[in-house]
């Protein structure tokens, strides 16, 4: 039975990966910073092949402990790591680099974004690397976004969602660096964008809705025929698992969309 660890598994796409991978009969390690608060994880906890471990992906000690707990659960190996956790501060999501309320808030938003979105996957990957080396599949999947694509951003002429896009763009380089560093060890590193997925826990405010409409309008510049309707986490995860299942070492270092190419919507 292959083993999968999902980092950032309390809700949204991460939780859906856990549910779907369990349904397919895998051993699943769900890493969450507050698993006791996750209704979704709690509802799955009686599943015998699920191991829920408390871990913040920015906390080295927690990650070391999580890797030790995982080794106990799997017998010392891990087949696939899915880096899913993400930092997005709603308060500054729609600021451009030149209209943050203060430089302090700009620094804080960028720092937090890099801490979770760039360092988080690096620290998690390194903590689990000894186990992944002993695994049979040796796949490291990291969730990224079309908003990190420089060409798309230029085509859409969209200057907002800054810290998130900038940190995720750095993540593409992280993926390439890992692929190169471990290219002789049979690893496949993949960045994947899940598409436009509805993971909102509450309805957007009127102000947020206005911003979302501006963003969707910008996307239409690049994809005029695209219908802006989000898919469910279940649909997105099934599509991504199809790509992950067929991933080969030759593709290591690639960043693809849910369409397995660079078409983001
Ligand atoms: N939804 C989309 O349309 C979309 C589009 C493009 C890319 N993506 C990417 O897909 C991934 C999942 O997105 P989503 O929409 O499912 O996000 P989400 O609903 O906001 O969930 C984010 C997850 O990350 C976890 N997390 C945040 N900081 C963490 C930390 N320091 N340590 C551990 N876990 C942490 C959260 O846990 P808590 O519950 O503890 O906060 C939560 O489980 C992200 O990487 C995102 O960039 C999503």
PDB file of C-alpha atoms and ligand atoms in Angstrom:
ATOM      1  CA  UNK A   1       0.000   0.000   0.000  1.00  0.00           C
ATOM      2  CA  UNK A   2       1.695   3.289  -1.057  1.00  0.00           C
ATOM      3  CA  UNK A   3       2.111   5.944   1.612  1.00  0.00           C
ATOM      4  CA  UNK A   4       1.331   9.644   1.123  1.00  0.00           C
ATOM      5  CA  UNK A   5       1.955  12.584   3.458  1.00  0.00           C
ATOM      6  CA  UNK A   6      -0.174  15.679   2.928  1.00  0.00           C
ATOM      7  CA  UNK A   7       1.186  18.839   4.574  1.00  0.00           C
ATOM      8  CA  UNK A   8      -1.506  21.423   5.311  1.00  0.00           C
ATOM      9  CA  UNK A   9      -4.351  18.903   5.453  1.00  0.00           C
ATOM     10  CA  UNK A  10      -6.940  20.521   7.714  1.00  0.00           C
ATOM     11  CA  UNK A  11      -9.281  21.844   5.021  1.00  0.00           C
ATOM     12  CA  UNK A  12      -9.720  22.700   1.346  1.00  0.00           C
ATOM     13  CA  UNK A  13      -7.650  20.868  -1.235  1.00  0.00           C
ATOM     14  CA  UNK A  14      -5.318  19.299   1.362  1.00  0.00           C
ATOM     15  CA  UNK A  15      -8.210  17.697   3.227  1.00  0.00           C
ATOM     16  CA  UNK A  16      -9.660  16.472  -0.079  1.00  0.00           C
ATOM     17  CA  UNK A  17      -6.320  14.847  -0.975  1.00  0.00           C
ATOM     18  CA  UNK A  18      -6.477  13.007   2.359  1.00  0.00           C
ATOM     19  CA  UNK A  19     -10.068  11.816   1.807  1.00  0.00           C
ATOM     20  CA  UNK A  20      -9.459  10.728  -1.794  1.00  0.00           C
ATOM     21  CA  UNK A  21      -6.151   8.976  -1.075  1.00  0.00           C
ATOM     22  CA  UNK A  22      -7.759   7.080   1.815  1.00  0.00           C
ATOM     23  CA  UNK A  23     -10.697   6.082  -0.404  1.00  0.00           C
ATOM     24  CA  UNK A  24      -8.162   4.666  -2.862  1.00  0.00           C
ATOM     25  CA  UNK A  25      -6.685   2.437  -0.123  1.00  0.00           C
ATOM     26  CA  UNK A  26      -3.440   4.261   0.634  1.00  0.00           C
ATOM     27  CA  UNK A  27      -1.673   4.898   3.925  1.00  0.00           C
ATOM     28  CA  UNK A  28      -2.112   8.632   4.529  1.00  0.00           C
ATOM     29  CA  UNK A  29      -0.235  10.905   6.895  1.00  0.00           C
ATOM     30  CA  UNK A  30      -2.194  14.125   7.409  1.00  0.00           C
ATOM     31  CA  UNK A  31      -0.101  16.990   8.767  1.00  0.00           C
ATOM     32  CA  UNK A  32      -2.066  19.872  10.238  1.00  0.00           C
ATOM     33  CA  UNK A  33      -1.119  22.602  12.654  1.00  0.00           C
ATOM     34  CA  UNK A  34      -4.346  22.239  14.643  1.00  0.00           C
ATOM     35  CA  UNK A  35      -5.828  18.835  13.740  1.00  0.00           C
ATOM     36  CA  UNK A  36      -8.181  18.945  16.731  1.00  0.00           C
ATOM     37  CA  UNK A  37      -9.922  21.967  15.142  1.00  0.00           C
ATOM     38  CA  UNK A  38     -10.361  20.311  11.758  1.00  0.00           C
ATOM     39  CA  UNK A  39     -13.874  18.905  11.482  1.00  0.00           C
ATOM     40  CA  UNK A  40     -12.883  17.220   8.229  1.00  0.00           C
ATOM     41  CA  UNK A  41      -9.906  15.357   9.705  1.00  0.00           C
ATOM     42  CA  UNK A  42     -11.863  14.455  12.818  1.00  0.00           C
ATOM     43  CA  UNK A  43     -14.587  12.901  10.658  1.00  0.00           C
ATOM     44  CA  UNK A  44     -11.976  10.686   8.965  1.00  0.00           C
ATOM     45  CA  UNK A  45      -9.977   9.762  12.057  1.00  0.00           C
ATOM     46  CA  UNK A  46     -11.423   6.263  12.516  1.00  0.00           C
ATOM     47  CA  UNK A  47      -9.898   5.226   9.208  1.00  0.00           C
ATOM     48  CA  UNK A  48      -7.230   2.639  10.049  1.00  0.00           C
ATOM     49  CA  UNK A  49      -4.770   3.782   7.391  1.00  0.00           C
ATOM     50  CA  UNK A  50      -4.944   7.454   8.398  1.00  0.00           C
ATOM     51  CA  UNK A  51      -2.349   8.934  10.740  1.00  0.00           C
ATOM     52  CA  UNK A  52      -3.048  12.495  11.824  1.00  0.00           C
ATOM     53  CA  UNK A  53       0.025  14.367  13.038  1.00  0.00           C
ATOM     54  CA  UNK A  54       0.202  17.873  14.450  1.00  0.00           C
ATOM     55  CA  UNK A  55       2.747  19.909  12.499  1.00  0.00           C
ATOM     56  CA  UNK A  56       3.142  23.496  11.421  1.00  0.00           C
ATOM     57  CA  UNK A  57       5.202  23.511   8.216  1.00  0.00           C
ATOM     58  CA  UNK A  58       7.264  26.446   9.489  1.00  0.00           C
ATOM     59  CA  UNK A  59       8.223  24.644  12.716  1.00  0.00           C
ATOM     60  CA  UNK A  60      11.415  22.592  12.374  1.00  0.00           C
ATOM     61  CA  UNK A  61      10.955  20.686  15.632  1.00  0.00           C
ATOM     62  CA  UNK A  62       7.357  19.777  14.779  1.00  0.00           C
ATOM     63  CA  UNK A  63       8.454  18.577  11.319  1.00  0.00           C
ATOM     64  CA  UNK A  64      11.264  16.444  12.776  1.00  0.00           C
ATOM     65  CA  UNK A  65       8.787  14.857  15.200  1.00  0.00           C
ATOM     66  CA  UNK A  66       6.278  14.382  12.370  1.00  0.00           C
ATOM     67  CA  UNK A  67       8.865  12.545  10.268  1.00  0.00           C
ATOM     68  CA  UNK A  68       9.675  10.280  13.251  1.00  0.00           C
ATOM     69  CA  UNK A  69       5.971   9.561  13.818  1.00  0.00           C
ATOM     70  CA  UNK A  70       5.555   8.850  10.108  1.00  0.00           C
ATOM     71  CA  UNK A  71       8.477   6.407  10.151  1.00  0.00           C
ATOM     72  CA  UNK A  72       6.777   4.517  12.984  1.00  0.00           C
ATOM     73  CA  UNK A  73       3.508   4.362  11.026  1.00  0.00           C
ATOM     74  CA  UNK A  74       5.014   3.289   7.689  1.00  0.00           C
ATOM     75  CA  UNK A  75       7.982   1.205   8.784  1.00  0.00           C
ATOM     76  CA  UNK A  76      10.545   3.866   7.888  1.00  0.00           C
ATOM     77  CA  UNK A  77       9.634   5.091   4.408  1.00  0.00           C
ATOM     78  CA  UNK A  78       7.340   7.481   2.539  1.00  0.00           C
ATOM     79  CA  UNK A  79       6.326   7.212  -1.115  1.00  0.00           C
ATOM     80  CA  UNK A  80       4.783  10.596  -1.897  1.00  0.00           C
ATOM     81  CA  UNK A  81       4.891  13.982  -0.164  1.00  0.00           C
ATOM     82  CA  UNK A  82       2.266  16.588  -1.073  1.00  0.00           C
ATOM     83  CA  UNK A  83       3.163  20.135  -0.003  1.00  0.00           C
ATOM     84  CA  UNK A  84      -0.186  21.885   0.088  1.00  0.00           C
ATOM     85  CA  UNK A  85      -0.199  24.424   2.960  1.00  0.00           C
ATOM     86  CA  UNK A  86      -0.395  28.096   2.077  1.00  0.00           C
ATOM     87  CA  UNK A  87      -0.347  31.544   3.667  1.00  0.00           C
ATOM     88  CA  UNK A  88      -2.664  34.193   2.259  1.00  0.00           C
ATOM     89  CA  UNK A  89      -3.588  37.266   4.266  1.00  0.00           C
ATOM     90  CA  UNK A  90      -7.042  38.389   3.180  1.00  0.00           C
ATOM     91  CA  UNK A  91      -6.360  41.890   4.531  1.00  0.00           C
ATOM     92  CA  UNK A  92      -3.644  42.512   1.928  1.00  0.00           C
ATOM     93  CA  UNK A  93      -4.612  40.140  -0.875  1.00  0.00           C
ATOM     94  CA  UNK A  94      -5.668  42.928  -3.197  1.00  0.00           C
ATOM     95  CA  UNK A  95      -2.882  45.386  -2.438  1.00  0.00           C
ATOM     96  CA  UNK A  96      -0.356  46.091  -5.178  1.00  0.00           C
ATOM     97  CA  UNK A  97       3.280  46.615  -4.178  1.00  0.00           C
ATOM     98  CA  UNK A  98       2.703  50.364  -4.105  1.00  0.00           C
ATOM     99  CA  UNK A  99      -0.489  50.692  -2.062  1.00  0.00           C
ATOM    100  CA  UNK A 100       0.046  48.734   1.150  1.00  0.00           C
ATOM    101  CA  UNK A 101      -1.202  50.807   4.090  1.00  0.00           C
ATOM    102  CA  UNK A 102       2.355  50.855   5.461  1.00  0.00           C
ATOM    103  CA  UNK A 103       5.827  49.561   4.643  1.00  0.00           C
ATOM    104  CA  UNK A 104       5.696  47.513   7.868  1.00  0.00           C
ATOM    105  CA  UNK A 105       2.596  45.713   6.614  1.00  0.00           C
ATOM    106  CA  UNK A 106       4.218  45.109   3.220  1.00  0.00           C
ATOM    107  CA  UNK A 107       7.291  43.619   4.904  1.00  0.00           C
ATOM    108  CA  UNK A 108       5.188  41.506   7.233  1.00  0.00           C
ATOM    109  CA  UNK A 109       2.962  40.151   4.426  1.00  0.00           C
ATOM    110  CA  UNK A 110       5.919  39.296   2.193  1.00  0.00           C
ATOM    111  CA  UNK A 111       7.864  37.739   5.089  1.00  0.00           C
ATOM    112  CA  UNK A 112       4.939  35.590   6.222  1.00  0.00           C
ATOM    113  CA  UNK A 113       4.272  34.523   2.636  1.00  0.00           C
ATOM    114  CA  UNK A 114       7.886  33.454   2.129  1.00  0.00           C
ATOM    115  CA  UNK A 115       7.976  31.755   5.533  1.00  0.00           C
ATOM    116  CA  UNK A 116       4.991  29.505   4.804  1.00  0.00           C
ATOM    117  CA  UNK A 117       4.865  29.304   0.999  1.00  0.00           C
ATOM    118  CA  UNK A 118       8.584  28.932   0.231  1.00  0.00           C
ATOM    119  CA  UNK A 119      10.419  27.878   3.386  1.00  0.00           C
ATOM    120  CA  UNK A 120       7.511  25.677   4.520  1.00  0.00           C
ATOM    121  CA  UNK A 121       7.739  23.243   1.569  1.00  0.00           C
ATOM    122  CA  UNK A 122      11.560  23.293   1.766  1.00  0.00           C
ATOM    123  CA  UNK A 123      11.634  22.443   5.484  1.00  0.00           C
ATOM    124  CA  UNK A 124       8.938  19.809   5.034  1.00  0.00           C
ATOM    125  CA  UNK A 125      10.693  18.204   2.060  1.00  0.00           C
ATOM    126  CA  UNK A 126      14.029  18.127   3.895  1.00  0.00           C
ATOM    127  CA  UNK A 127      12.460  16.675   7.056  1.00  0.00           C
ATOM    128  CA  UNK A 128      10.857  13.851   5.045  1.00  0.00           C
ATOM    129  CA  UNK A 129      13.727  13.308   2.602  1.00  0.00           C
ATOM    130  CA  UNK A 130      15.293  10.384   4.518  1.00  0.00           C
ATOM    131  CA  UNK A 131      11.928   8.593   4.434  1.00  0.00           C
ATOM    132  CA  UNK A 132      11.283   9.510   0.778  1.00  0.00           C
ATOM    133  CA  UNK A 133      14.693   8.102  -0.154  1.00  0.00           C
ATOM    134  CA  UNK A 134      13.538   4.768   1.272  1.00  0.00           C
ATOM    135  CA  UNK A 135      10.191   4.941  -0.541  1.00  0.00           C
ATOM    136  CA  UNK A 136       9.426   3.275  -3.850  1.00  0.00           C
ATOM    137  CA  UNK A 137       7.664   6.138  -5.697  1.00  0.00           C
ATOM    138  CA  UNK A 138       9.907   9.075  -4.649  1.00  0.00           C
ATOM    139  CA  UNK A 139       7.440  11.804  -5.669  1.00  0.00           C
ATOM    140  CA  UNK A 140       7.309  15.302  -4.154  1.00  0.00           C
ATOM    141  CA  UNK A 141       4.288  17.307  -5.276  1.00  0.00           C
ATOM    142  CA  UNK A 142       3.929  20.979  -4.391  1.00  0.00           C
ATOM    143  CA  UNK A 143       0.783  22.993  -4.993  1.00  0.00           C
ATOM    144  CA  UNK A 144       1.431  26.154  -6.946  1.00  0.00           C
ATOM    145  CA  UNK A 145      -0.768  28.601  -8.869  1.00  0.00           C
ATOM    146  CA  UNK A 146      -1.085  30.121 -12.317  1.00  0.00           C
ATOM    147  CA  UNK A 147      -0.852  33.476 -10.512  1.00  0.00           C
ATOM    148  CA  UNK A 148       2.874  32.692 -10.158  1.00  0.00           C
ATOM    149  CA  UNK A 149       3.311  32.537 -13.934  1.00  0.00           C
ATOM    150  CA  UNK A 150       5.074  35.657 -15.211  1.00  0.00           C
ATOM    151  CA  UNK A 151       3.624  35.346 -18.737  1.00  0.00           C
ATOM    152  CA  UNK A 152       0.050  35.007 -17.474  1.00  0.00           C
ATOM    153  CA  UNK A 153       0.477  37.940 -15.078  1.00  0.00           C
ATOM    154  CA  UNK A 154       1.809  40.145 -17.874  1.00  0.00           C
ATOM    155  CA  UNK A 155      -0.914  39.074 -20.288  1.00  0.00           C
ATOM    156  CA  UNK A 156      -3.637  39.734 -17.692  1.00  0.00           C
ATOM    157  CA  UNK A 157      -2.014  43.015 -16.638  1.00  0.00           C
ATOM    158  CA  UNK A 158      -2.949  42.109 -13.070  1.00  0.00           C
ATOM    159  CA  UNK A 159      -0.817  43.837 -10.378  1.00  0.00           C
ATOM    160  CA  UNK A 160      -2.654  42.570  -7.237  1.00  0.00           C
ATOM    161  CA  UNK A 161      -2.343  39.431  -5.058  1.00  0.00           C
ATOM    162  CA  UNK A 162       1.325  40.336  -4.696  1.00  0.00           C
ATOM    163  CA  UNK A 163       2.952  38.478  -1.781  1.00  0.00           C
ATOM    164  CA  UNK A 164       1.169  35.244  -2.672  1.00  0.00           C
ATOM    165  CA  UNK A 165       2.152  35.381  -6.364  1.00  0.00           C
ATOM    166  CA  UNK A 166       5.741  36.442  -5.644  1.00  0.00           C
ATOM    167  CA  UNK A 167       6.298  33.700  -3.057  1.00  0.00           C
ATOM    168  CA  UNK A 168       4.705  31.074  -5.294  1.00  0.00           C
ATOM    169  CA  UNK A 169       6.904  32.193  -8.206  1.00  0.00           C
ATOM    170  CA  UNK A 170       9.932  31.512  -5.984  1.00  0.00           C
ATOM    171  CA  UNK A 171       8.496  28.074  -5.302  1.00  0.00           C
ATOM    172  CA  UNK A 172       8.828  27.164  -8.974  1.00  0.00           C
ATOM    173  CA  UNK A 173      12.597  27.704  -8.668  1.00  0.00           C
ATOM    174  CA  UNK A 174      12.651  25.649  -5.448  1.00  0.00           C
ATOM    175  CA  UNK A 175      11.113  22.778  -7.415  1.00  0.00           C
ATOM    176  CA  UNK A 176      13.740  23.028 -10.162  1.00  0.00           C
ATOM    177  CA  UNK A 177      16.588  23.166  -7.627  1.00  0.00           C
ATOM    178  CA  UNK A 178      15.332  20.013  -5.866  1.00  0.00           C
ATOM    179  CA  UNK A 179      14.902  18.191  -9.163  1.00  0.00           C
ATOM    180  CA  UNK A 180      18.509  19.013 -10.095  1.00  0.00           C
ATOM    181  CA  UNK A 181      19.990  18.260  -6.670  1.00  0.00           C
ATOM    182  CA  UNK A 182      18.368  14.819  -6.563  1.00  0.00           C
ATOM    183  CA  UNK A 183      18.284  13.949 -10.261  1.00  0.00           C
ATOM    184  CA  UNK A 184      20.410  10.820  -9.864  1.00  0.00           C
ATOM    185  CA  UNK A 185      18.227   9.380  -7.109  1.00  0.00           C
ATOM    186  CA  UNK A 186      15.056   8.615  -9.067  1.00  0.00           C
ATOM    187  CA  UNK A 187      12.980  11.471  -7.634  1.00  0.00           C
ATOM    188  CA  UNK A 188      10.128  13.256  -9.418  1.00  0.00           C
ATOM    189  CA  UNK A 189       9.477  16.801  -8.197  1.00  0.00           C
ATOM    190  CA  UNK A 190       6.350  18.451  -9.556  1.00  0.00           C
ATOM    191  CA  UNK A 191       4.682  21.840  -9.006  1.00  0.00           C
ATOM    192  CA  UNK A 192       1.016  21.663  -9.915  1.00  0.00           C
ATOM    193  CA  UNK A 193      -1.732  24.268 -10.062  1.00  0.00           C
ATOM    194  CA  UNK A 194      -5.137  22.861  -9.055  1.00  0.00           C
ATOM    195  CA  UNK A 195      -7.156  25.168 -11.331  1.00  0.00           C
ATOM    196  CA  UNK A 196      -9.845  27.520 -10.022  1.00  0.00           C
ATOM    197  CA  UNK A 197     -11.230  25.671  -6.982  1.00  0.00           C
ATOM    198  CA  UNK A 198     -13.872  26.709  -4.484  1.00  0.00           C
ATOM    199  CA  UNK A 199     -12.341  26.205  -1.038  1.00  0.00           C
ATOM    200  CA  UNK A 200     -13.917  29.260   0.588  1.00  0.00           C
ATOM    201  CA  UNK A 201     -15.323  28.591   4.037  1.00  0.00           C
ATOM    202  CA  UNK A 202     -17.439  31.725   4.083  1.00  0.00           C
ATOM    203  CA  UNK A 203     -19.083  33.758   1.335  1.00  0.00           C
ATOM    204  CA  UNK A 204     -16.975  36.722   0.174  1.00  0.00           C
ATOM    205  CA  UNK A 205     -17.895  40.180   1.420  1.00  0.00           C
ATOM    206  CA  UNK A 206     -19.230  42.733  -1.052  1.00  0.00           C
ATOM    207  CA  UNK A 207     -15.791  44.362  -1.169  1.00  0.00           C
ATOM    208  CA  UNK A 208     -14.053  41.005  -1.795  1.00  0.00           C
ATOM    209  CA  UNK A 209     -16.598  40.110  -4.475  1.00  0.00           C
ATOM    210  CA  UNK A 210     -15.734  43.322  -6.328  1.00  0.00           C
ATOM    211  CA  UNK A 211     -12.046  42.412  -6.224  1.00  0.00           C
ATOM    212  CA  UNK A 212     -12.760  38.847  -7.351  1.00  0.00           C
ATOM    213  CA  UNK A 213     -14.698  40.207 -10.342  1.00  0.00           C
ATOM    214  CA  UNK A 214     -11.744  42.465 -11.258  1.00  0.00           C
ATOM    215  CA  UNK A 215      -9.382  39.460 -11.036  1.00  0.00           C
ATOM    216  CA  UNK A 216     -11.683  37.278 -13.165  1.00  0.00           C
ATOM    217  CA  UNK A 217     -11.948  40.100 -15.695  1.00  0.00           C
ATOM    218  CA  UNK A 218      -8.152  40.171 -15.867  1.00  0.00           C
ATOM    219  CA  UNK A 219      -8.025  36.388 -16.421  1.00  0.00           C
ATOM    220  CA  UNK A 220     -10.437  36.814 -19.334  1.00  0.00           C
ATOM    221  CA  UNK A 221      -7.780  38.872 -21.127  1.00  0.00           C
ATOM    222  CA  UNK A 222      -5.652  35.741 -21.351  1.00  0.00           C
ATOM    223  CA  UNK A 223      -8.496  33.213 -21.608  1.00  0.00           C
ATOM    224  CA  UNK A 224     -11.431  34.959 -23.343  1.00  0.00           C
ATOM    225  CA  UNK A 225     -13.380  31.700 -23.762  1.00  0.00           C
ATOM    226  CA  UNK A 226     -12.966  30.602 -20.133  1.00  0.00           C
ATOM    227  CA  UNK A 227     -16.137  30.339 -18.032  1.00  0.00           C
ATOM    228  CA  UNK A 228     -15.217  31.562 -14.548  1.00  0.00           C
ATOM    229  CA  UNK A 229     -16.946  28.886 -12.487  1.00  0.00           C
ATOM    230  CA  UNK A 230     -14.829  27.231  -9.788  1.00  0.00           C
ATOM    231  CA  UNK A 231     -14.622  23.443  -9.621  1.00  0.00           C
ATOM    232  CA  UNK A 232     -15.030  21.473  -6.391  1.00  0.00           C
ATOM    233  CA  UNK A 233     -11.982  20.284  -4.395  1.00  0.00           C
ATOM    234  CA  UNK A 234     -13.056  16.703  -5.225  1.00  0.00           C
ATOM    235  CA  UNK A 235     -12.956  17.342  -8.977  1.00  0.00           C
ATOM    236  CA  UNK A 236      -9.630  19.165  -8.780  1.00  0.00           C
ATOM    237  CA  UNK A 237      -7.962  16.515  -6.617  1.00  0.00           C
ATOM    238  CA  UNK A 238      -9.118  13.636  -8.869  1.00  0.00           C
ATOM    239  CA  UNK A 239      -7.734  15.480 -11.905  1.00  0.00           C
ATOM    240  CA  UNK A 240      -4.408  16.155 -10.154  1.00  0.00           C
ATOM    241  CA  UNK A 241      -4.100  12.561  -8.922  1.00  0.00           C
ATOM    242  CA  UNK A 242      -4.386  11.423 -12.532  1.00  0.00           C
ATOM    243  CA  UNK A 243      -1.335  13.571 -13.343  1.00  0.00           C
ATOM    244  CA  UNK A 244       0.543  12.554 -10.177  1.00  0.00           C
ATOM    245  CA  UNK A 245      -0.060   8.830 -10.803  1.00  0.00           C
ATOM    246  CA  UNK A 246       1.465   9.127 -14.280  1.00  0.00           C
ATOM    247  CA  UNK A 247       4.352  11.396 -13.268  1.00  0.00           C
ATOM    248  CA  UNK A 248       7.752  10.159 -14.414  1.00  0.00           C
ATOM    249  CA  UNK A 249      11.329  11.114 -13.456  1.00  0.00           C
ATOM    250  CA  UNK A 250      11.751  12.691 -16.912  1.00  0.00           C
ATOM    251  CA  UNK A 251       9.194  15.337 -15.880  1.00  0.00           C
ATOM    252  CA  UNK A 252      10.989  16.190 -12.623  1.00  0.00           C
ATOM    253  CA  UNK A 253      11.276  19.965 -12.081  1.00  0.00           C
ATOM    254  CA  UNK A 254       8.189  20.818 -14.149  1.00  0.00           C
ATOM    255  CA  UNK A 255       5.414  23.190 -13.106  1.00  0.00           C
ATOM    256  CA  UNK A 256       2.121  22.257 -14.744  1.00  0.00           C
ATOM    257  CA  UNK A 257      -1.544  23.160 -14.524  1.00  0.00           C
ATOM    258  CA  UNK A 258      -4.428  20.777 -13.822  1.00  0.00           C
ATOM    259  CA  UNK A 259      -4.368  20.271 -17.618  1.00  0.00           C
ATOM    260  CA  UNK A 260      -0.780  18.955 -17.364  1.00  0.00           C
ATOM    261  CA  UNK A 261       0.519  21.878 -19.430  1.00  0.00           C
ATOM    262  CA  UNK A 262       0.941  25.647 -18.970  1.00  0.00           C
ATOM    263  CA  UNK A 263      -2.708  26.447 -19.682  1.00  0.00           C
ATOM    264  CA  UNK A 264      -3.808  27.679 -16.262  1.00  0.00           C
ATOM    265  CA  UNK A 265      -7.575  28.042 -16.715  1.00  0.00           C
TER     266      UNK A 265
HETATM  267  N1  LIG B   1      -8.236  27.145  -4.298  1.00  0.00           N
HETATM  268  C1  LIG B   1      -7.720  27.519  -5.454  1.00  0.00           C
HETATM  269  O1  LIG B   1      -8.439  27.925  -6.410  1.00  0.00           O
HETATM  270  C2  LIG B   1      -6.231  27.450  -5.693  1.00  0.00           C
HETATM  271  C3  LIG B   1      -5.742  27.953  -6.911  1.00  0.00           C
HETATM  272  C4  LIG B   1      -4.382  27.890  -7.153  1.00  0.00           C
HETATM  273  C5  LIG B   1      -3.545  27.302  -6.231  1.00  0.00           C
HETATM  274  N2  LIG B   1      -4.040  26.810  -5.050  1.00  0.00           N
HETATM  275  C6  LIG B   1      -3.074  26.199  -4.120  1.00  0.00           C
HETATM  276  O2  LIG B   1      -3.603  24.990  -3.596  1.00  0.00           O
HETATM  277  C7  LIG B   1      -3.192  24.836  -2.250  1.00  0.00           C
HETATM  278  C8  LIG B   1      -4.401  24.636  -1.353  1.00  0.00           C
HETATM  279  O3  LIG B   1      -5.270  25.733  -1.534  1.00  0.00           O
HETATM  280  P1  LIG B   1      -6.657  25.832  -0.759  1.00  0.00           P
HETATM  281  O4  LIG B   1      -7.522  26.718  -1.571  1.00  0.00           O
HETATM  282  O5  LIG B   1      -7.134  24.472  -0.375  1.00  0.00           O
HETATM  283  O6  LIG B   1      -6.189  26.642   0.563  1.00  0.00           O
HETATM  284  P2  LIG B   1      -6.969  26.868   1.948  1.00  0.00           P
HETATM  285  O7  LIG B   1      -8.371  26.395   1.851  1.00  0.00           O
HETATM  286  O8  LIG B   1      -6.697  28.277   2.323  1.00  0.00           O
HETATM  287  O9  LIG B   1      -6.189  25.897   2.960  1.00  0.00           O
HETATM  288  C9  LIG B   1      -4.881  26.184   3.297  1.00  0.00           C
HETATM  289  C10 LIG B   1      -4.338  25.041   4.126  1.00  0.00           C
HETATM  290  O10 LIG B   1      -2.975  25.362   4.485  1.00  0.00           O
HETATM  291  C11 LIG B   1      -2.841  25.140   5.872  1.00  0.00           C
HETATM  292  N3  LIG B   1      -1.743  25.917   6.438  1.00  0.00           N
HETATM  293  C12 LIG B   1      -1.537  27.245   6.369  1.00  0.00           C
HETATM  294  N4  LIG B   1      -0.409  27.580   7.011  1.00  0.00           N
HETATM  295  C13 LIG B   1       0.095  26.425   7.526  1.00  0.00           C
HETATM  296  C14 LIG B   1       1.226  26.117   8.309  1.00  0.00           C
HETATM  297  N5  LIG B   1       2.090  27.061   8.697  1.00  0.00           N
HETATM  298  N6  LIG B   1       1.451  24.821   8.665  1.00  0.00           N
HETATM  299  C15 LIG B   1       0.581  23.851   8.272  1.00  0.00           C
HETATM  300  N7  LIG B   1      -0.510  24.077   7.518  1.00  0.00           N
HETATM  301  C16 LIG B   1      -0.751  25.352   7.152  1.00  0.00           C
HETATM  302  C17 LIG B   1      -4.198  25.540   6.451  1.00  0.00           C
HETATM  303  O11 LIG B   1      -4.303  25.065   7.761  1.00  0.00           O
HETATM  304  P3  LIG B   1      -5.116  25.837   8.941  1.00  0.00           P
HETATM  305  O12 LIG B   1      -6.514  25.269   8.897  1.00  0.00           O
HETATM  306  O13 LIG B   1      -4.374  25.482  10.178  1.00  0.00           O
HETATM  307  O14 LIG B   1      -5.088  27.295   8.630  1.00  0.00           O
HETATM  308  C18 LIG B   1      -5.111  24.851   5.435  1.00  0.00           C
HETATM  309  O15 LIG B   1      -5.207  23.478   5.691  1.00  0.00           O
HETATM  310  C19 LIG B   1      -2.380  26.073  -1.889  1.00  0.00           C
HETATM  311  O16 LIG B   1      -0.995  25.803  -1.961  1.00  0.00           O
HETATM  312  C20 LIG B   1      -2.796  27.092  -2.923  1.00  0.00           C
HETATM  313  O17 LIG B   1      -1.790  28.032  -3.215  1.00  0.00           O
HETATM  314  C21 LIG B   1      -5.365  26.885  -4.763  1.00  0.00           C
END
